[in-house]
PDB file of C-alpha atoms and ligand atoms in Angstrom:
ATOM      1  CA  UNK A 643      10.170   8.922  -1.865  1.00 48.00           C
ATOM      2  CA  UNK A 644      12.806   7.480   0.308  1.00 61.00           C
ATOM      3  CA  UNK A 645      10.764   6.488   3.218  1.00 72.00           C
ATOM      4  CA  UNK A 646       9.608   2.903   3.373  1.00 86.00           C
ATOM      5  CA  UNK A 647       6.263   4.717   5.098  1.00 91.00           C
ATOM      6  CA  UNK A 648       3.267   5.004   2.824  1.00 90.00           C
ATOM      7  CA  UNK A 649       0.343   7.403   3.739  1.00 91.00           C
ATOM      8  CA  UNK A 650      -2.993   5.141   2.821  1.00 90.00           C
ATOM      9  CA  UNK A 651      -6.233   6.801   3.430  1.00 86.00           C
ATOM     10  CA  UNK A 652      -5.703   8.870   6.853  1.00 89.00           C
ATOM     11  CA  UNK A 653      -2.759   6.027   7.945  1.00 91.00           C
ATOM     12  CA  UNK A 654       1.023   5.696   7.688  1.00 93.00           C
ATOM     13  CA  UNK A 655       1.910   2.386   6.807  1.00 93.00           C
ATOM     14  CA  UNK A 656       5.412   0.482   7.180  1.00 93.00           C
ATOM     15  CA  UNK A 657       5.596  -0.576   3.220  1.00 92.00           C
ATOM     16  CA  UNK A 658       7.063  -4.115   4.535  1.00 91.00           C
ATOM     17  CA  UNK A 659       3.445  -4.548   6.405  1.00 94.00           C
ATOM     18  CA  UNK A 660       2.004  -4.968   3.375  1.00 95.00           C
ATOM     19  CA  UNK A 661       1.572  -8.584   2.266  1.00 96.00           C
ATOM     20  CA  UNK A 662      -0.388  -7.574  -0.711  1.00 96.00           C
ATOM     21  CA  UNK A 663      -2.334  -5.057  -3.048  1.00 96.00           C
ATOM     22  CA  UNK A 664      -5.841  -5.942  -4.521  1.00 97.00           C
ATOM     23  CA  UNK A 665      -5.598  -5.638  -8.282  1.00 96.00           C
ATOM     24  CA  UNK A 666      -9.484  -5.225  -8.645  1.00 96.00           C
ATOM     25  CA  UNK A 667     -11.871  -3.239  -6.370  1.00 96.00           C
ATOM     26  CA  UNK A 668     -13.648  -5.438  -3.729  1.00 96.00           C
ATOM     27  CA  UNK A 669     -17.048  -6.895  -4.039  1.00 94.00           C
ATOM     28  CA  UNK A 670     -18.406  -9.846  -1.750  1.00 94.00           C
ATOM     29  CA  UNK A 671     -22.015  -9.327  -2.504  1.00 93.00           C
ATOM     30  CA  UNK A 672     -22.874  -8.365   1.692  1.00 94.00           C
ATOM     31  CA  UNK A 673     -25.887  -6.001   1.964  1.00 94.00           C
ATOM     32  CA  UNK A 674     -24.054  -4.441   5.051  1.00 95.00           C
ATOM     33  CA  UNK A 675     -20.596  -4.212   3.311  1.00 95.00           C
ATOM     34  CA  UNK A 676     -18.286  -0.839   4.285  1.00 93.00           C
ATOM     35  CA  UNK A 677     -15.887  -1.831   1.102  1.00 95.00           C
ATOM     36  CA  UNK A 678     -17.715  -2.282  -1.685  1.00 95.00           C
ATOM     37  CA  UNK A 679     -15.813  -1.131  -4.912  1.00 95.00           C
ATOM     38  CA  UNK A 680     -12.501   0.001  -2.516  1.00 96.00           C
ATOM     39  CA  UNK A 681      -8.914  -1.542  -2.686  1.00 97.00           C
ATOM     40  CA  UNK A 682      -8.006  -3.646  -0.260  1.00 97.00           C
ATOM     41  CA  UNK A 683      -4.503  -3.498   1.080  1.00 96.00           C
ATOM     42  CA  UNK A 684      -3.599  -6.817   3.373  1.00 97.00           C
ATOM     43  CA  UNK A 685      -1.490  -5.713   5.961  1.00 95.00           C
ATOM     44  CA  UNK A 686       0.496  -8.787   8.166  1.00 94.00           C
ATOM     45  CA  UNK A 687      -1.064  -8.552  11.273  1.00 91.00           C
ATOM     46  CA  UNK A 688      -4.248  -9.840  10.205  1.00 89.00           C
ATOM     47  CA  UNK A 689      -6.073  -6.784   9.487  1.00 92.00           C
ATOM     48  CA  UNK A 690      -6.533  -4.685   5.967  1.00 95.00           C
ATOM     49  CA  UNK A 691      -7.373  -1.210   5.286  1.00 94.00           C
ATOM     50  CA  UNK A 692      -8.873   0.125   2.362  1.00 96.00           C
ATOM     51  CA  UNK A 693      -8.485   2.938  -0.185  1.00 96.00           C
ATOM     52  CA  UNK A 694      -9.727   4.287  -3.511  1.00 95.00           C
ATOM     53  CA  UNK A 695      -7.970   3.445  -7.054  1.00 95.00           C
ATOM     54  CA  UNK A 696      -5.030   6.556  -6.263  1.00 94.00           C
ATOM     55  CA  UNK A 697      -3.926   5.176  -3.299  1.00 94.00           C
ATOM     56  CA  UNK A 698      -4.060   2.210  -4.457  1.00 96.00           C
ATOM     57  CA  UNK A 699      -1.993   2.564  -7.150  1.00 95.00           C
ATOM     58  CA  UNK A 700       0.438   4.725  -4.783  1.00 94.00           C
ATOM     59  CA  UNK A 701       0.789   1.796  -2.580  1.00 94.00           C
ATOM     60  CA  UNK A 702       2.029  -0.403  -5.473  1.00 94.00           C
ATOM     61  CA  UNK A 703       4.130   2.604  -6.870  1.00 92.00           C
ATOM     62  CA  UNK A 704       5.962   2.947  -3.151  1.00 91.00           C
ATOM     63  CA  UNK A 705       6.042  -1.021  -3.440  1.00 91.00           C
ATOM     64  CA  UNK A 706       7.636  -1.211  -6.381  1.00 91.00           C
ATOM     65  CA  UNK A 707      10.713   1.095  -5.507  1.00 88.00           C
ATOM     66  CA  UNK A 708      10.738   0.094  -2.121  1.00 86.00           C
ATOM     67  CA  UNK A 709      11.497  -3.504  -3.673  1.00 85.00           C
ATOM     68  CA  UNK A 710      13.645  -2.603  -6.411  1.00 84.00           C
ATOM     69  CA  UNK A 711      16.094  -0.068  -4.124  1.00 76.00           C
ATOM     70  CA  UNK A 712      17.535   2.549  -4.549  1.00 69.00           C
ATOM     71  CA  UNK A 713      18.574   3.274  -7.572  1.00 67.00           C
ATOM     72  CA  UNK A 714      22.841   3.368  -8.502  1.00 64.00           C
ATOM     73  CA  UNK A 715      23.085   6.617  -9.124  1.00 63.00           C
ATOM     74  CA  UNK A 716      20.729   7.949  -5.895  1.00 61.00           C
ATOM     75  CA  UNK A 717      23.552   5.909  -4.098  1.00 59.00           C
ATOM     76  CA  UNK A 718      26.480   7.731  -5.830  1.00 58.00           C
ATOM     77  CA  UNK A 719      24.738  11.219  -4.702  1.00 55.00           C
ATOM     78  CA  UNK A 720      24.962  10.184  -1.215  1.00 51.00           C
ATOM     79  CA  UNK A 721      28.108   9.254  -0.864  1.00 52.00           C
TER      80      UNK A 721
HETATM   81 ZN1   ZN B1177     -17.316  -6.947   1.347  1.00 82.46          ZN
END
């Protein structure tokens, strides 16, 4: 994957929106909560959305190489 776009839930996301990934799924202990036992993802404009334990662990897969670049010899193909 050599986009820094990450398809979470029904959304693209811009990988460097993504101020963090939640480790654990969400519980706050509202009656009325929409999120219960989802993963949030905290996006930087002050808003999160929320996905299931796959995308999830997608986002912090697409994270992780997004962070580490790409890789010497993906460069060497290239050029
Ligand atoms: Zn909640």
């Amino acid at each position: 994957m050599d986009s820094p776009l990450l398809k979470i839930d029904d959304k693209w996301v811009p990988l460097y929106r993504i101020v963090w990934v939640a480790d654990v799924p969400h519980f706050c202990g509202e009656p009325d909560c929409m999120h219960e036992g989802e993963y949030e993802i905290r996006l930087d404009v002050d808003d999160s959305i929320w996905t299931n334990g796959e995308g999830r662990d997608e986002a912090v897969q697409g994270l992780t190489k997004w962070c580490n670049g790409p890789s010497p010899g993906e460069d060497e193909k290239q050029w």
